[in-house]
Amino acid sequence: MTVTAAPAVAAPAGARPATITLPSGFQPEGIAIGDKPFAYFGSRADGDIYRADLRTGAGAVLTEGPGTASLGLKIHRGRLFVAGGAGGDARVIDLRTGAVVKSYRFRPAGPDTFINDVVITRGAAWFTDSRSLTLFKVPLGLPAAAVEVPLTGDIQLQAGVINANGVSATPDGRGLLIVQSGTGFLFRVTPSGVTTRVDLGDTLLTNGDGLWLRGRTLYVVQNRLNQIAEIELNRSGTAGTLTGVTTDPAFDVPTTIAEYGKRFYLPNARFTTTPTPETTYDAVSVPIP
C-alpha cells in the first residue's frame, strides 16, 4: 500500500505548522524530539544544533558546532547525543544550556570514518560508522571512553557506498537493527555485534537512512527515494513484511525521522541540490500512517 500525503497548506489558527523553515545554508540531516514540542536539528555544514518550536515554527541555534558535521541525534533525559560524521566523534549536549557535557573520539577524523546515527537503549547509546564494520557503545553513565563493538556475521563491508546507517532497537529490546544503505539490507545485531540479515522477503530498503520504531512497526526513511517504508516486524526483529509506503510532495531527500503528537517530522537534506550559503532548507511533517 502506498500512501501519498496531501500537499502542505497553510495551517489554521492554533494548528502546528506543517513545515519548519531552517536557516539558509544549514544542510540538515539529523532530527530529535523529546516529550516537549521542540525539534532539534544537526547541521552537516558546521555541526550547529538548531532548536525549533513545533507550535510556531520559530527557532534559533542552541549551540554552535565544532566545524564538522552533526548527523544522527537522540534525546535522553535532557541530553542530546550527537553523531559526528567524518569527524569520527560524538558529543553529548545539555539541552537546557547548550553546553557540551562530554565528547568522545571514536576514530581519527577523515574519509575512513563516518559516525552516522545513534539510538538510545536501556543502558547505552549506540553509534553506527558507515565506513567500517563497527558500532560504538557509550554507556549512559558517560564513562571516559566508549566501547568498540566489531560487527561480525552476515553483514559485509561494501566499498564506495554507505554501509551501516540508521539504527534502532528491536521490538523486544534485546538487540539492534541497522540498515545498510548501499545494499538495502536490514540486519539484526546482538549486543556483542553478531549480525543476522532480517528476512524481509523480496523487499530491499535501498537508500535506507533514519529508522523509527513504534511497537513492532519499523519506519525506514529511504532518502533519495523520497519515501518512508513501513515494516511490520516479529518481536525479535528477525523477520518482517513491508506493509506500506508513505510519500509526500514536500519530500526533498528526507533523511531522518522523529515523532510528536500524531505526526512524523523529517528534515529535507536536499542531497540532489548543490549546497550554497543561500540554499534554503526545511523540515516537513506528515501524519503517522
Short mmCIF file of C-alpha atoms in Angstrom, two decimals:
data_model
loop_
_atom_site.label_atom_id
_atom_site.label_comp_id
_atom_site.label_asym_id
_atom_site.label_seq_id
_atom_site.Cartn_x
_atom_site.Cartn_y
_atom_site.Cartn_z
CA MET A 1 0.00 0.00 0.00
CA THR A 2 1.32 3.43 -0.91
CA VAL A 3 0.08 6.46 0.98
CA THR A 4 0.63 9.87 -0.61
CA ALA A 5 0.11 12.68 1.84
CA ALA A 6 -1.78 15.75 0.73
CA PRO A 7 0.38 18.77 -0.18
CA ALA A 8 1.16 21.05 2.74
CA VAL A 9 -1.20 24.00 3.10
CA ALA A 10 -1.29 26.94 5.47
CA ALA A 11 -2.10 25.75 8.99
CA PRO A 12 -5.35 27.02 10.52
CA ALA A 13 -5.14 29.27 13.56
CA GLY A 14 -3.84 27.35 16.56
CA ALA A 15 -2.55 24.42 14.48
CA ARG A 16 1.10 23.44 14.30
CA PRO A 17 2.85 24.39 11.04
CA ALA A 18 3.35 21.53 8.60
CA THR A 19 6.74 22.91 7.51
CA ILE A 20 9.58 24.15 9.72
CA THR A 21 11.89 26.63 7.99
CA LEU A 22 15.57 26.10 8.83
CA PRO A 23 18.41 28.59 8.32
CA SER A 24 19.69 29.03 4.77
CA GLY A 25 22.83 27.00 4.16
CA PHE A 26 22.17 24.85 7.24
CA GLN A 27 22.33 21.44 5.48
CA PRO A 28 20.24 19.43 7.99
CA GLU A 29 20.35 15.69 8.42
CA GLY A 30 19.51 14.59 11.96
CA ILE A 31 16.38 15.33 13.99
CA ALA A 32 15.41 14.57 17.58
CA ILE A 33 12.23 15.37 19.50
CA GLY A 34 11.67 14.65 23.19
CA ASP A 35 8.50 14.92 25.26
CA LYS A 36 8.17 18.66 24.67
CA PRO A 37 7.19 20.38 21.38
CA PHE A 38 10.72 21.23 20.31
CA ALA A 39 12.69 19.66 17.46
CA TYR A 40 16.47 19.65 17.34
CA PHE A 41 18.36 19.55 14.04
CA GLY A 42 22.03 18.98 13.30
CA SER A 43 23.97 20.72 10.52
CA ARG A 44 26.18 18.84 8.10
CA ALA A 45 27.91 22.11 7.27
CA ASP A 46 29.41 23.06 10.64
CA GLY A 47 27.75 20.95 13.34
CA ASP A 48 25.44 23.65 14.74
CA ILE A 49 22.39 22.42 16.65
CA TYR A 50 19.19 24.30 15.84
CA ARG A 51 16.09 24.18 18.06
CA ALA A 52 12.64 24.82 16.55
CA ASP A 53 9.32 25.25 18.32
CA LEU A 54 6.84 22.86 16.70
CA ARG A 55 3.93 25.07 17.77
CA THR A 56 5.10 28.18 15.93
CA GLY A 57 7.98 27.14 13.65
CA ALA A 58 10.26 29.72 15.28
CA GLY A 59 13.77 28.65 16.16
CA ALA A 60 17.37 29.53 16.89
CA VAL A 61 20.79 27.92 17.17
CA LEU A 62 21.06 26.21 20.57
CA THR A 63 24.80 25.58 20.37
CA GLU A 64 27.48 26.17 17.76
CA GLY A 65 29.16 23.17 16.23
CA PRO A 66 32.83 22.18 16.11
CA GLY A 67 33.15 22.89 12.38
CA THR A 68 32.41 19.26 11.46
CA ALA A 69 29.04 17.64 10.90
CA SER A 70 26.31 16.82 13.38
CA LEU A 71 24.32 13.91 11.94
CA GLY A 72 22.15 11.42 13.86
CA LEU A 73 20.58 12.78 17.06
CA LYS A 74 18.73 11.26 20.01
CA ILE A 75 17.46 12.71 23.29
CA HIS A 76 17.76 11.05 26.68
CA ARG A 77 16.88 12.74 29.98
CA GLY A 78 17.59 16.28 28.91
CA ARG A 79 20.71 15.45 26.94
CA LEU A 80 21.24 15.31 23.19
CA PHE A 81 23.52 12.59 21.81
CA VAL A 82 25.12 13.69 18.52
CA ALA A 83 26.90 11.58 15.87
CA GLY A 84 29.85 13.45 14.36
CA GLY A 85 30.15 12.08 10.80
CA ALA A 86 33.63 12.29 9.26
CA GLY A 87 34.80 14.00 12.45
CA GLY A 88 34.97 10.49 13.92
CA ASP A 89 33.43 11.67 17.17
CA ALA A 90 30.28 12.10 19.23
CA ARG A 91 29.08 14.77 21.64
CA VAL A 92 26.59 14.85 24.48
CA ILE A 93 24.88 18.24 24.89
CA ASP A 94 22.84 19.63 27.80
CA LEU A 95 19.56 20.79 26.25
CA ARG A 96 18.99 23.43 28.93
CA THR A 97 22.24 25.28 28.37
CA GLY A 98 23.64 24.04 25.05
CA ALA A 99 26.88 23.11 26.82
CA VAL A 100 28.83 20.04 25.73
CA VAL A 101 28.71 17.61 28.67
CA LYS A 102 31.02 15.00 27.16
CA SER A 103 32.93 14.39 23.92
CA TYR A 104 34.11 11.05 22.55
CA ARG A 105 36.73 10.34 19.92
CA PHE A 106 35.83 7.05 18.22
CA ARG A 107 38.14 7.11 15.21
CA PRO A 108 40.52 9.59 13.55
CA ALA A 109 38.74 12.25 11.52
CA GLY A 110 38.82 11.79 7.76
CA PRO A 111 37.40 9.83 4.83
CA ASP A 112 37.73 6.43 6.53
CA THR A 113 35.18 7.20 9.22
CA PHE A 114 31.56 8.37 9.20
CA ILE A 115 29.77 8.27 12.55
CA ASN A 116 26.28 8.39 11.15
CA ASP A 117 23.45 7.64 13.55
CA VAL A 118 22.64 6.86 17.17
CA VAL A 119 19.99 5.06 19.20
CA ILE A 120 19.41 5.02 22.96
CA THR A 121 18.71 1.65 24.58
CA ARG A 122 18.11 0.80 28.23
CA GLY A 123 21.72 1.29 29.24
CA ALA A 124 23.67 2.87 26.40
CA ALA A 125 23.84 4.99 23.28
CA TRP A 126 24.91 3.04 20.19
CA PHE A 127 26.54 4.80 17.22
CA THR A 128 26.99 3.46 13.68
CA ASP A 129 30.05 4.01 11.50
CA SER A 130 29.19 3.85 7.80
CA ARG A 131 32.82 3.31 6.79
CA SER A 132 33.67 0.33 8.99
CA LEU A 133 32.06 -2.77 10.46
CA THR A 134 31.92 -1.27 13.93
CA LEU A 135 29.41 0.00 16.44
CA PHE A 136 30.41 2.30 19.29
CA LYS A 137 28.68 1.88 22.64
CA VAL A 138 28.55 4.75 25.14
CA PRO A 139 27.02 3.70 28.48
CA LEU A 140 24.54 6.29 29.73
CA GLY A 141 26.69 6.93 32.78
CA LEU A 142 29.07 8.63 30.31
CA PRO A 143 32.37 6.92 31.18
CA ALA A 144 35.71 8.22 29.95
CA ALA A 145 35.79 6.04 26.84
CA ALA A 146 33.35 4.31 24.51
CA VAL A 147 33.28 0.56 23.87
CA GLU A 148 34.14 -0.55 20.32
CA VAL A 149 31.92 -3.43 19.16
CA PRO A 150 33.05 -5.12 15.89
CA LEU A 151 30.27 -6.30 13.59
CA THR A 152 30.52 -9.95 12.56
CA GLY A 153 28.18 -12.42 10.89
CA ASP A 154 26.09 -11.71 7.79
CA ILE A 155 26.96 -8.07 7.14
CA GLN A 156 29.76 -7.45 4.63
CA LEU A 157 31.56 -4.13 4.16
CA GLN A 158 30.75 -2.61 0.76
CA ALA A 159 33.31 -0.31 -0.84
CA GLY A 160 32.28 3.14 -2.04
CA VAL A 161 28.78 3.16 -0.50
CA ILE A 162 27.10 3.95 2.80
CA ASN A 163 27.18 0.85 4.98
CA ALA A 164 25.61 0.79 8.47
CA ASN A 165 23.42 3.88 8.61
CA GLY A 166 20.21 4.17 10.64
CA VAL A 167 19.96 2.20 13.89
CA SER A 168 17.07 1.18 16.13
CA ALA A 169 16.29 -1.25 18.92
CA THR A 170 14.40 -4.47 18.13
CA PRO A 171 10.77 -4.65 19.31
CA ASP A 172 11.74 -6.92 22.23
CA GLY A 173 14.64 -4.63 23.19
CA ARG A 174 17.16 -7.47 23.14
CA GLY A 175 19.08 -6.40 20.05
CA LEU A 176 19.58 -3.65 17.50
CA LEU A 177 18.53 -3.14 13.89
CA ILE A 178 20.77 -1.43 11.35
CA VAL A 179 20.09 -0.65 7.70
CA GLN A 180 22.87 -0.89 5.12
CA SER A 181 22.04 1.86 2.66
CA GLY A 182 24.04 0.60 -0.31
CA THR A 183 22.56 -2.91 -0.34
CA GLY A 184 19.15 -2.19 1.14
CA PHE A 185 19.65 -4.98 3.68
CA LEU A 186 18.35 -4.78 7.24
CA PHE A 187 20.34 -6.56 9.94
CA ARG A 188 19.60 -7.63 13.49
CA VAL A 189 22.60 -7.15 15.78
CA THR A 190 23.25 -8.79 19.14
CA PRO A 191 24.85 -6.74 21.94
CA SER A 192 28.14 -8.48 21.11
CA GLY A 193 27.96 -7.39 17.44
CA VAL A 194 26.82 -10.59 15.69
CA THR A 195 24.67 -9.64 12.68
CA THR A 196 21.92 -11.64 11.00
CA ARG A 197 20.13 -10.39 7.90
CA VAL A 198 16.46 -9.75 8.65
CA ASP A 199 14.14 -11.78 6.43
CA LEU A 200 12.09 -9.20 4.51
CA GLY A 201 11.22 -11.48 1.60
CA ASP A 202 11.88 -9.64 -1.67
CA THR A 203 11.88 -6.19 -0.04
CA LEU A 204 15.06 -4.12 -0.24
CA LEU A 205 15.41 -0.91 1.76
CA THR A 206 17.67 0.79 -0.77
CA ASN A 207 18.86 4.23 0.38
CA GLY A 208 17.66 3.37 3.87
CA ASP A 209 18.61 6.14 6.30
CA GLY A 210 16.88 7.05 9.58
CA LEU A 211 14.90 4.37 11.43
CA TRP A 212 11.96 4.85 13.80
CA LEU A 213 10.37 2.04 15.83
CA ARG A 214 6.77 2.21 17.10
CA GLY A 215 5.77 -1.03 18.80
CA ARG A 216 6.57 -3.70 16.22
CA THR A 217 6.44 -1.32 13.25
CA LEU A 218 9.74 -0.05 11.87
CA TYR A 219 9.61 3.08 9.71
CA VAL A 220 12.57 3.39 7.33
CA VAL A 221 13.35 6.69 5.61
CA GLN A 222 14.61 5.98 2.08
CA ASN A 223 16.23 9.31 1.41
CA ARG A 224 16.78 9.60 -2.35
CA LEU A 225 13.57 7.66 -3.00
CA ASN A 226 11.63 10.33 -1.09
CA GLN A 227 9.59 7.84 0.87
CA ILE A 228 9.08 6.11 4.22
CA ALA A 229 8.81 2.31 4.16
CA GLU A 230 6.67 0.67 6.85
CA ILE A 231 7.89 -2.76 8.02
CA GLU A 232 5.89 -4.95 10.39
CA LEU A 233 8.41 -6.98 12.42
CA ASN A 234 8.19 -10.01 14.66
CA ARG A 235 9.09 -9.38 18.31
CA SER A 236 12.72 -10.43 17.98
CA GLY A 237 13.26 -8.41 14.80
CA THR A 238 14.45 -11.39 12.77
CA ALA A 239 11.73 -11.11 10.09
CA GLY A 240 9.35 -8.52 8.74
CA THR A 241 6.90 -7.62 6.00
CA LEU A 242 6.51 -4.40 4.00
CA THR A 243 3.01 -3.12 4.79
CA GLY A 244 3.06 0.38 3.33
CA VAL A 245 5.00 3.26 1.80
CA THR A 246 4.41 6.94 2.52
CA THR A 247 5.39 9.70 0.09
CA ASP A 248 4.75 13.43 0.14
CA PRO A 249 5.17 16.17 -2.49
CA ALA A 250 7.17 18.18 0.08
CA PHE A 251 9.84 15.48 0.49
CA ASP A 252 13.20 16.63 -0.89
CA VAL A 253 15.59 13.84 0.13
CA PRO A 254 14.45 13.45 3.75
CA THR A 255 16.99 11.66 5.90
CA THR A 256 15.87 11.04 9.47
CA ILE A 257 12.62 10.89 11.38
CA ALA A 258 11.08 11.69 14.75
CA GLU A 259 7.53 11.93 16.04
CA TYR A 260 5.48 14.30 18.12
CA GLY A 261 1.77 14.10 18.67
CA LYS A 262 0.28 12.26 15.72
CA ARG A 263 2.85 13.36 13.15
CA PHE A 264 6.28 12.41 11.87
CA TYR A 265 8.82 15.17 11.28
CA LEU A 266 11.62 14.79 8.71
CA PRO A 267 14.40 17.19 7.67
CA ASN A 268 14.90 17.64 3.94
CA ALA A 269 18.64 17.20 3.35
CA ARG A 270 18.33 18.08 -0.36
CA PHE A 271 21.32 15.92 -1.34
CA THR A 272 20.46 16.43 -5.03
CA THR A 273 20.80 20.21 -4.70
CA THR A 274 24.28 21.79 -4.70
CA PRO A 275 24.62 23.44 -1.28
CA THR A 276 25.48 27.13 -1.02
CA PRO A 277 25.20 29.57 1.89
CA GLU A 278 21.91 30.74 0.33
CA THR A 279 20.35 27.30 -0.24
CA THR A 280 17.03 27.03 1.60
CA TYR A 281 16.22 24.11 3.89
CA ASP A 282 13.22 22.92 5.85
CA ALA A 283 11.66 20.04 7.71
CA VAL A 284 8.24 18.68 6.87
CA SER A 285 5.63 16.75 8.82
CA VAL A 286 3.20 14.04 7.75
CA PRO A 287 0.52 12.13 9.66
CA ILE A 288 1.78 8.88 11.19
CA PRO A 289 0.32 6.18 8.94
#
